[in-house]
mmCIF file of C-alpha atoms and ligand atoms in Angstrom:
data_model
loop_
_atom_site.group_PDB
_atom_site.id
_atom_site.type_symbol
_atom_site.label_atom_id
_atom_site.label_comp_id
_atom_site.label_asym_id
_atom_site.label_seq_id
_atom_site.Cartn_x
_atom_site.Cartn_y
_atom_site.Cartn_z
ATOM 1 C CA MET R 1 -19.171 -6.012 -9.457
ATOM 2 C CA THR R 2 -22.256 -3.803 -9.609
ATOM 3 C CA SER R 3 -23.948 -4.716 -6.309
ATOM 4 C CA SER R 4 -23.840 -2.321 -3.374
ATOM 5 C CA PHE R 5 -21.174 -2.617 -0.714
ATOM 6 C CA ASP R 6 -22.436 -5.168 1.833
ATOM 7 C CA ARG R 7 -21.817 -3.800 5.325
ATOM 8 C CA VAL R 8 -22.897 -6.997 7.063
ATOM 9 C CA ARG R 9 -20.497 -9.099 5.001
ATOM 10 C CA PHE R 10 -17.718 -6.607 5.762
ATOM 11 C CA GLN R 11 -18.434 -6.718 9.493
ATOM 12 C CA ALA R 12 -18.329 -10.520 9.546
ATOM 13 C CA LEU R 13 -14.972 -10.557 7.738
ATOM 14 C CA ALA R 14 -13.591 -7.752 9.900
ATOM 15 C CA SER R 15 -14.515 -9.377 13.199
ATOM 16 C CA ALA R 16 -12.988 -12.691 12.070
ATOM 17 C CA ARG R 17 -9.705 -10.767 11.639
ATOM 18 C CA SER R 18 -10.085 -8.655 14.826
ATOM 19 C CA LEU R 19 -9.559 -5.480 12.815
ATOM 20 C CA ARG R 20 -8.946 -2.302 14.779
ATOM 21 C CA LEU R 21 -9.916 -0.039 11.878
ATOM 22 C CA GLY R 22 -13.273 -0.148 10.084
ATOM 23 C CA GLN R 23 -15.506 0.638 13.058
ATOM 24 C CA PRO R 24 -17.966 2.143 12.616
ATOM 25 C CA ILE R 25 -18.410 1.429 8.928
ATOM 26 C CA VAL R 26 -20.705 3.708 6.915
ATOM 27 C CA SER R 27 -21.585 2.745 3.360
ATOM 28 C CA VAL R 28 -23.650 4.785 0.939
ATOM 29 C CA ARG R 29 -24.677 4.226 -2.641
ATOM 30 C CA SER R 30 -23.702 7.724 -3.797
ATOM 31 C CA THR R 31 -22.010 10.727 -2.253
ATOM 32 C CA ALA R 32 -19.975 13.700 -3.419
ATOM 33 C CA SER R 33 -16.743 12.380 -1.878
ATOM 34 C CA THR R 34 -16.109 9.846 0.873
ATOM 35 C CA ASN R 35 -13.336 12.176 2.100
ATOM 36 C CA ASP R 36 -16.023 14.779 2.811
ATOM 37 C CA LEU R 37 -17.988 12.260 4.880
ATOM 38 C CA ALA R 38 -14.869 11.424 6.882
ATOM 39 C CA LEU R 39 -13.860 15.085 7.293
ATOM 40 C CA ASP R 40 -17.355 15.883 8.632
ATOM 41 C CA ALA R 41 -16.979 12.993 11.077
ATOM 42 C CA ALA R 42 -13.530 14.274 12.114
ATOM 43 C CA ARG R 43 -14.979 17.719 12.878
ATOM 44 C CA SER R 44 -17.752 16.220 15.000
ATOM 45 C CA GLY R 45 -15.445 14.048 17.100
ATOM 46 C CA GLY R 46 -15.671 10.768 15.111
ATOM 47 C CA ALA R 47 -13.600 7.831 16.293
ATOM 48 C CA HIS R 48 -10.204 6.655 15.071
ATOM 49 C CA GLY R 49 -10.885 3.974 12.457
ATOM 50 C CA ALA R 50 -14.312 5.192 11.301
ATOM 51 C CA THR R 51 -14.597 4.158 7.658
ATOM 52 C CA PHE R 52 -16.736 5.528 4.839
ATOM 53 C CA VAL R 53 -17.394 3.637 1.608
ATOM 54 C CA ALA R 54 -19.395 4.653 -1.465
ATOM 55 C CA ASP R 55 -20.442 2.756 -4.584
ATOM 56 C CA GLU R 56 -20.249 6.043 -6.478
ATOM 57 C CA GLN R 57 -18.825 9.542 -5.970
ATOM 58 C CA THR R 58 -20.191 12.543 -7.835
ATOM 59 C CA HIS R 59 -17.234 14.819 -6.949
ATOM 60 C CA GLY R 60 -14.391 12.442 -6.147
ATOM 61 C CA ARG R 61 -11.180 14.365 -5.443
ATOM 62 C CA GLY R 62 -7.615 13.533 -6.340
ATOM 63 C CA ARG R 63 -4.339 15.164 -5.353
ATOM 64 C CA HIS R 64 -3.336 18.573 -6.745
ATOM 65 C CA GLY R 65 -6.964 19.610 -7.320
ATOM 66 C CA ARG R 66 -7.686 16.878 -9.855
ATOM 67 C CA SER R 67 -10.925 14.881 -9.983
ATOM 68 C CA TRP R 68 -11.104 11.164 -9.325
ATOM 69 C CA LEU R 69 -13.548 9.494 -11.690
ATOM 70 C CA SER R 70 -14.886 5.972 -11.536
ATOM 71 C CA ALA R 71 -17.992 4.215 -12.815
ATOM 72 C CA PRO R 72 -20.487 3.142 -10.115
ATOM 73 C CA GLY R 73 -19.484 -0.055 -8.308
ATOM 74 C CA GLU R 74 -16.263 -0.559 -10.287
ATOM 75 C CA SER R 75 -13.808 0.707 -7.686
ATOM 76 C CA LEU R 76 -13.243 0.572 -3.998
ATOM 77 C CA LEU R 77 -13.853 4.168 -2.871
ATOM 78 C CA VAL R 78 -13.066 4.506 0.797
ATOM 79 C CA SER R 79 -11.993 7.079 3.370
ATOM 80 C CA ILE R 80 -10.714 6.263 6.825
ATOM 81 C CA LEU R 81 -10.643 8.693 9.731
ATOM 82 C CA LEU R 82 -7.435 8.319 11.708
ATOM 83 C CA ARG R 83 -6.305 9.971 14.903
ATOM 84 C CA PRO R 84 -2.656 8.928 14.725
ATOM 85 C CA ARG R 85 -0.187 9.208 17.583
ATOM 86 C CA LEU R 86 2.180 11.157 15.367
ATOM 87 C CA PRO R 87 3.990 14.413 16.095
ATOM 88 C CA LEU R 88 3.595 16.887 13.238
ATOM 89 C CA SER R 89 7.257 16.360 12.397
ATOM 90 C CA HIS R 90 6.436 12.712 11.533
ATOM 91 C CA ALA R 91 3.153 13.439 9.734
ATOM 92 C CA VAL R 92 4.962 13.315 6.387
ATOM 93 C CA ALA R 93 5.280 9.560 6.926
ATOM 94 C CA LEU R 94 1.523 8.987 6.788
ATOM 95 C CA PRO R 95 0.892 9.370 3.021
ATOM 96 C CA LEU R 96 3.944 7.196 2.308
ATOM 97 C CA ALA R 97 2.813 4.550 4.783
ATOM 98 C CA VAL R 98 -0.658 4.429 3.231
ATOM 99 C CA GLY R 99 0.822 4.083 -0.252
ATOM 100 C CA LEU R 100 3.057 1.209 0.880
ATOM 101 C CA GLY R 101 0.129 -0.505 2.611
ATOM 102 C CA VAL R 102 -2.027 -0.316 -0.521
ATOM 103 C CA ARG R 103 0.939 -1.479 -2.621
ATOM 104 C CA LYS R 104 1.387 -4.538 -0.455
ATOM 105 C CA VAL R 105 -2.270 -5.560 -0.740
ATOM 106 C CA VAL R 106 -2.306 -5.006 -4.515
ATOM 107 C CA ALA R 107 0.905 -7.022 -4.916
ATOM 108 C CA THR R 108 -0.695 -9.940 -3.094
ATOM 109 C CA LEU R 109 -3.803 -9.757 -5.278
ATOM 110 C CA VAL R 110 -2.083 -9.489 -8.671
ATOM 111 C CA GLY R 111 0.786 -11.866 -7.918
ATOM 112 C CA SER R 112 4.514 -11.489 -7.634
ATOM 113 C CA ASN R 113 5.212 -11.879 -11.358
ATOM 114 C CA LEU R 114 4.003 -8.300 -11.924
ATOM 115 C CA ALA R 115 5.984 -5.257 -10.730
ATOM 116 C CA THR R 116 3.820 -3.482 -8.152
ATOM 117 C CA GLU R 117 5.520 -0.236 -7.212
ATOM 118 C CA LEU R 118 5.031 3.046 -5.414
ATOM 119 C CA LYS R 119 5.132 6.237 -7.440
ATOM 120 C CA TRP R 120 6.132 8.758 -4.780
ATOM 121 C CA PRO R 121 4.402 9.762 -2.664
ATOM 122 C CA ASN R 122 1.528 7.282 -2.836
ATOM 123 C CA ASP R 123 0.276 6.239 -6.273
ATOM 124 C CA VAL R 124 0.383 2.491 -6.762
ATOM 125 C CA LEU R 125 1.461 1.296 -10.211
ATOM 126 C CA VAL R 126 1.361 -2.191 -11.657
ATOM 127 C CA SER R 127 3.622 -2.675 -14.667
ATOM 128 C CA GLY R 128 3.870 1.107 -14.869
ATOM 129 C CA LYS R 129 0.111 1.790 -14.888
ATOM 130 C CA LYS R 130 -1.788 3.408 -12.029
ATOM 131 C CA ILE R 131 -4.189 1.154 -10.158
ATOM 132 C CA SER R 132 -4.711 3.184 -6.989
ATOM 133 C CA GLY R 133 -4.450 6.742 -5.731
ATOM 134 C CA VAL R 134 -4.431 8.111 -2.197
ATOM 135 C CA LEU R 135 -5.519 11.508 -0.919
ATOM 136 C CA VAL R 136 -4.652 12.343 2.699
ATOM 137 C CA GLU R 137 -6.334 15.436 4.173
ATOM 138 C CA SER R 138 -5.248 16.443 7.661
ATOM 139 C CA GLN R 139 -6.677 18.477 10.504
ATOM 140 C CA ILE R 140 -3.990 20.209 12.512
ATOM 141 C CA ARG R 141 -4.403 21.858 15.912
ATOM 142 C CA GLY R 142 -1.360 23.780 17.159
ATOM 143 C CA ALA R 143 1.578 21.385 16.916
ATOM 144 C CA GLU R 144 -0.679 18.303 16.865
ATOM 145 C CA LEU R 145 -2.053 16.221 14.049
ATOM 146 C CA GLU R 146 -5.620 16.088 15.358
ATOM 147 C CA ALA R 147 -7.018 13.875 12.617
ATOM 148 C CA ALA R 148 -6.145 12.633 9.175
ATOM 149 C CA VAL R 149 -8.561 11.431 6.529
ATOM 150 C CA VAL R 150 -7.061 8.796 4.270
ATOM 151 C CA GLY R 151 -8.963 8.484 0.995
ATOM 152 C CA ILE R 152 -8.173 5.509 -1.235
ATOM 153 C CA GLY R 153 -9.452 4.804 -4.726
ATOM 154 C CA LEU R 154 -8.624 1.311 -6.010
ATOM 155 C CA ASN R 155 -9.621 0.292 -9.536
ATOM 156 C CA MET R 156 -11.181 -3.145 -9.234
ATOM 157 C CA GLY R 157 -13.688 -4.200 -11.887
ATOM 158 C CA CYS R 158 -13.094 -1.633 -14.661
ATOM 159 C CA LEU R 159 -12.366 -3.340 -17.968
ATOM 160 C CA SER R 160 -11.831 -0.180 -19.998
ATOM 161 C CA PHE R 161 -10.813 3.415 -19.382
ATOM 162 C CA PRO R 162 -11.430 6.588 -21.396
ATOM 163 C CA PRO R 163 -8.891 6.855 -24.276
ATOM 164 C CA GLU R 164 -6.855 9.559 -22.503
ATOM 165 C CA LEU R 165 -6.332 7.226 -19.506
ATOM 166 C CA SER R 166 -6.047 3.817 -21.148
ATOM 167 C CA GLU R 167 -2.246 3.977 -21.479
ATOM 168 C CA GLN R 168 -1.824 5.102 -17.881
ATOM 169 C CA ALA R 169 -4.455 3.246 -15.834
ATOM 170 C CA THR R 170 -5.213 -0.357 -14.980
ATOM 171 C CA SER R 171 -7.467 -2.385 -12.681
ATOM 172 C CA LEU R 172 -7.392 -5.622 -10.721
ATOM 173 C CA ALA R 173 -9.768 -7.212 -13.252
ATOM 174 C CA LEU R 174 -7.563 -6.221 -16.202
ATOM 175 C CA LEU R 175 -4.638 -7.860 -14.410
ATOM 176 C CA GLY R 176 -6.515 -11.122 -13.959
ATOM 177 C CA ALA R 177 -7.694 -10.596 -10.351
ATOM 178 C CA GLU R 178 -11.384 -10.807 -11.226
ATOM 179 C CA GLY R 179 -14.508 -11.359 -9.166
ATOM 180 C CA LEU R 180 -13.048 -9.976 -5.929
ATOM 181 C CA GLN R 181 -15.424 -8.652 -3.286
ATOM 182 C CA ARG R 182 -14.884 -5.062 -2.220
ATOM 183 C CA GLU R 183 -15.653 -6.074 1.384
ATOM 184 C CA ALA R 184 -12.797 -8.604 1.443
ATOM 185 C CA VAL R 185 -10.339 -6.235 -0.235
ATOM 186 C CA LEU R 186 -11.248 -3.498 2.242
ATOM 187 C CA VAL R 187 -10.486 -5.833 5.153
ATOM 188 C CA GLU R 188 -7.020 -6.446 3.694
ATOM 189 C CA LEU R 189 -6.447 -2.719 3.150
ATOM 190 C CA LEU R 190 -7.472 -1.803 6.689
ATOM 191 C CA SER R 191 -5.305 -4.522 8.153
ATOM 192 C CA ALA R 192 -2.277 -3.312 6.151
ATOM 193 C CA LEU R 193 -2.999 0.315 7.001
ATOM 194 C CA ASP R 194 -3.119 -0.478 10.711
ATOM 195 C CA ASP R 195 0.156 -2.356 10.469
ATOM 196 C CA TYR R 196 1.973 0.497 8.663
ATOM 197 C CA LEU R 197 0.440 3.088 10.983
ATOM 198 C CA ARG R 198 1.803 1.298 14.032
ATOM 199 C CA ARG R 199 5.228 1.161 12.435
ATOM 200 C CA ILE R 200 5.405 4.913 11.780
ATOM 201 C CA GLU R 201 3.933 5.711 15.195
ATOM 202 C CA ASP R 202 6.861 3.817 16.678
ATOM 203 C CA GLN R 203 9.680 4.802 14.328
ATOM 204 C CA GLY R 204 8.584 7.552 11.901
ATOM 205 C CA VAL R 205 9.685 7.411 8.235
ATOM 206 C CA ALA R 206 12.703 5.279 9.168
ATOM 207 C CA ALA R 207 10.306 2.334 9.479
ATOM 208 C CA LEU R 208 9.565 2.644 5.764
ATOM 209 C CA SER R 209 13.017 3.285 4.302
ATOM 210 C CA ALA R 210 13.779 -0.228 3.088
ATOM 211 C CA GLU R 211 10.406 -0.671 1.381
ATOM 212 C CA LEU R 212 10.464 2.806 -0.123
ATOM 213 C CA GLU R 213 13.759 1.926 -1.742
ATOM 214 C CA ARG R 214 12.733 -1.577 -2.856
ATOM 215 C CA HIS R 215 9.444 -0.511 -4.451
ATOM 216 C CA ASP R 216 10.389 2.925 -5.816
ATOM 217 C CA ALA R 217 8.801 3.269 -9.291
ATOM 218 C CA LEU R 218 10.654 6.523 -9.979
ATOM 219 C CA ARG R 219 14.323 5.759 -9.360
ATOM 220 C CA GLY R 220 16.258 6.501 -12.522
ATOM 221 C CA CYS R 221 13.263 8.046 -14.309
ATOM 222 C CA GLN R 222 13.429 11.470 -15.931
ATOM 223 C CA LEU R 223 10.777 13.570 -14.189
ATOM 224 C CA SER R 224 9.137 16.928 -14.133
ATOM 225 C CA VAL R 225 8.045 17.936 -10.625
ATOM 226 C CA ASP R 226 6.079 21.183 -10.698
ATOM 227 C CA GLY R 227 8.265 22.303 -13.605
ATOM 228 C CA LEU R 228 11.617 21.169 -12.159
ATOM 229 C CA VAL R 229 13.130 18.615 -14.570
ATOM 230 C CA GLY R 230 15.641 16.010 -13.494
ATOM 231 C CA ARG R 231 16.381 12.378 -12.809
ATOM 232 C CA ALA R 232 15.015 10.673 -9.683
ATOM 233 C CA SER R 233 17.714 9.232 -7.473
ATOM 234 C CA GLY R 234 15.659 7.786 -4.616
ATOM 235 C CA ILE R 235 13.794 8.833 -1.476
ATOM 236 C CA ASP R 236 15.713 10.211 1.493
ATOM 237 C CA SER R 237 15.463 9.195 5.145
ATOM 238 C CA THR R 238 12.824 11.876 5.786
ATOM 239 C CA GLY R 239 10.614 10.735 2.886
ATOM 240 C CA ARG R 240 11.612 13.425 0.378
ATOM 241 C CA LEU R 241 11.982 12.681 -3.328
ATOM 242 C CA LEU R 242 15.569 13.144 -4.519
ATOM 243 C CA LEU R 243 16.113 14.676 -7.938
ATOM 244 C CA ILE R 244 19.272 15.609 -9.826
ATOM 245 C CA ASP R 245 18.492 18.441 -12.233
ATOM 246 C CA GLU R 246 19.995 18.925 -15.682
ATOM 247 C CA GLN R 247 22.815 21.047 -14.229
ATOM 248 C CA GLY R 248 23.699 18.237 -11.813
ATOM 249 C CA GLU R 249 22.290 20.034 -8.794
ATOM 250 C CA ALA R 250 20.581 17.846 -6.148
ATOM 251 C CA HIS R 251 17.079 18.670 -4.865
ATOM 252 C CA ALA R 252 15.102 17.047 -2.034
ATOM 253 C CA LEU R 253 11.379 17.609 -2.574
ATOM 254 C CA ALA R 254 8.810 17.347 0.212
ATOM 255 C CA ALA R 255 5.792 17.712 -2.112
ATOM 256 C CA GLY R 256 4.955 18.131 -5.768
ATOM 257 C CA HIS R 257 3.107 16.805 -8.772
ATOM 258 C CA VAL R 258 5.306 14.227 -10.492
ATOM 259 C CA VAL R 259 5.158 13.631 -14.244
ATOM 260 C CA ILE R 260 7.311 10.823 -15.642
ATOM 261 C CA LEU R 261 9.003 12.089 -18.826
ATOM 262 C CA GLU R 262 11.073 8.982 -19.498
ATOM 263 C CA ARG R 263 11.124 5.624 -17.777
ATOM 264 C CA ALA R 264 14.314 4.317 -16.212
ATOM 265 C CA SER R 265 14.559 1.307 -18.509
ATOM 266 C CA GLN R 266 14.614 3.563 -21.592
ATOM 267 C CA SER R 267 17.420 5.650 -20.220
ATOM 268 C CA SER R 268 20.876 5.216 -21.688
ATOM 269 C CA ASP R 269 22.884 7.059 -19.046
ATOM 270 C CA LEU R 270 21.728 5.355 -15.829
HETATM 271 C C1 LIG U 301 -5.004 10.728 -6.580
HETATM 272 O O1 LIG U 301 -4.477 9.788 -7.167
HETATM 273 O O2 LIG U 301 -4.887 11.910 -7.024
HETATM 274 C C2 LIG U 301 -5.748 10.466 -5.316
HETATM 275 C C3 LIG U 301 -7.103 9.865 -5.585
HETATM 276 C C4 LIG U 301 -7.894 9.583 -4.314
HETATM 277 C C5 LIG U 301 -9.285 9.119 -4.630
HETATM 278 C C6 LIG U 301 -10.019 8.654 -3.420
HETATM 279 S S1 LIG U 301 -11.523 7.826 -3.837
HETATM 280 C C7 LIG U 301 -12.020 7.848 -2.164
HETATM 281 C C8 LIG U 301 -11.625 9.209 -1.608
HETATM 282 N N1 LIG U 301 -12.637 10.192 -1.888
HETATM 283 C C9 LIG U 301 -12.215 11.150 -2.708
HETATM 284 O O3 LIG U 301 -12.877 12.131 -3.092
HETATM 285 N N2 LIG U 301 -10.930 10.927 -3.037
HETATM 286 C C10 LIG U 301 -10.426 9.728 -2.404
#
């Protein structure tokens, strides 16, 4: 998968599915970060659904100030400008909804025999390895969510990762889903994203509760979240990660960088 993203092919697939997102579509061979392209568009009044794809990013960003690296043409690198009908109090649902949407598409592509789960708030793991990450950057005006840029990196064609990542990362190709077109996968992602967005616009996080519970990669795992160590006990009805610390005290976390110290299956006391 080394050819450039084909905008015309994407548009044909998108119009066959009557997609609401993905218009206009901008694709570039190389850029610093597709999130920057979408944030610029947000500032200059760009439309809900405008989508920015790159074959390569020179300064791809991840959550918590990390970089997002990928070899040219081997990943789907996309940012979508949204203008959701969401009160700020429900904005917390957006990153979770995006993660669940990506999870659903990945699960369809890799097959139901592999565990495809959500590592709160929005990493997608297959058999415990990360295949996709999401970075949501929001523009707030007063009490309104004016715009949100949803950046998604999905490992598609990569067959090897640097040694420090090889135990933690995977790709569609490594899982047997080879030869997929980025244009077709993007159509599926945008369709899922639109579906989950409508759900949270109508019902907030409550619309996600059942799926968050069913696909929770962290439940029962021993975690460190920004230095707080404890065992994950689920996700609450407002989308917060629940953690029981080593003194037995319960914490509900709205944000944080999660490190898995011990997987649930290796635990003897849960
Ligand atoms: C993470 O797992 O920390 C989030 C990674 C998000 C990466 C995507 S790639 C497309 C978009 N542009 C960026 O600079 N970041 C996001």
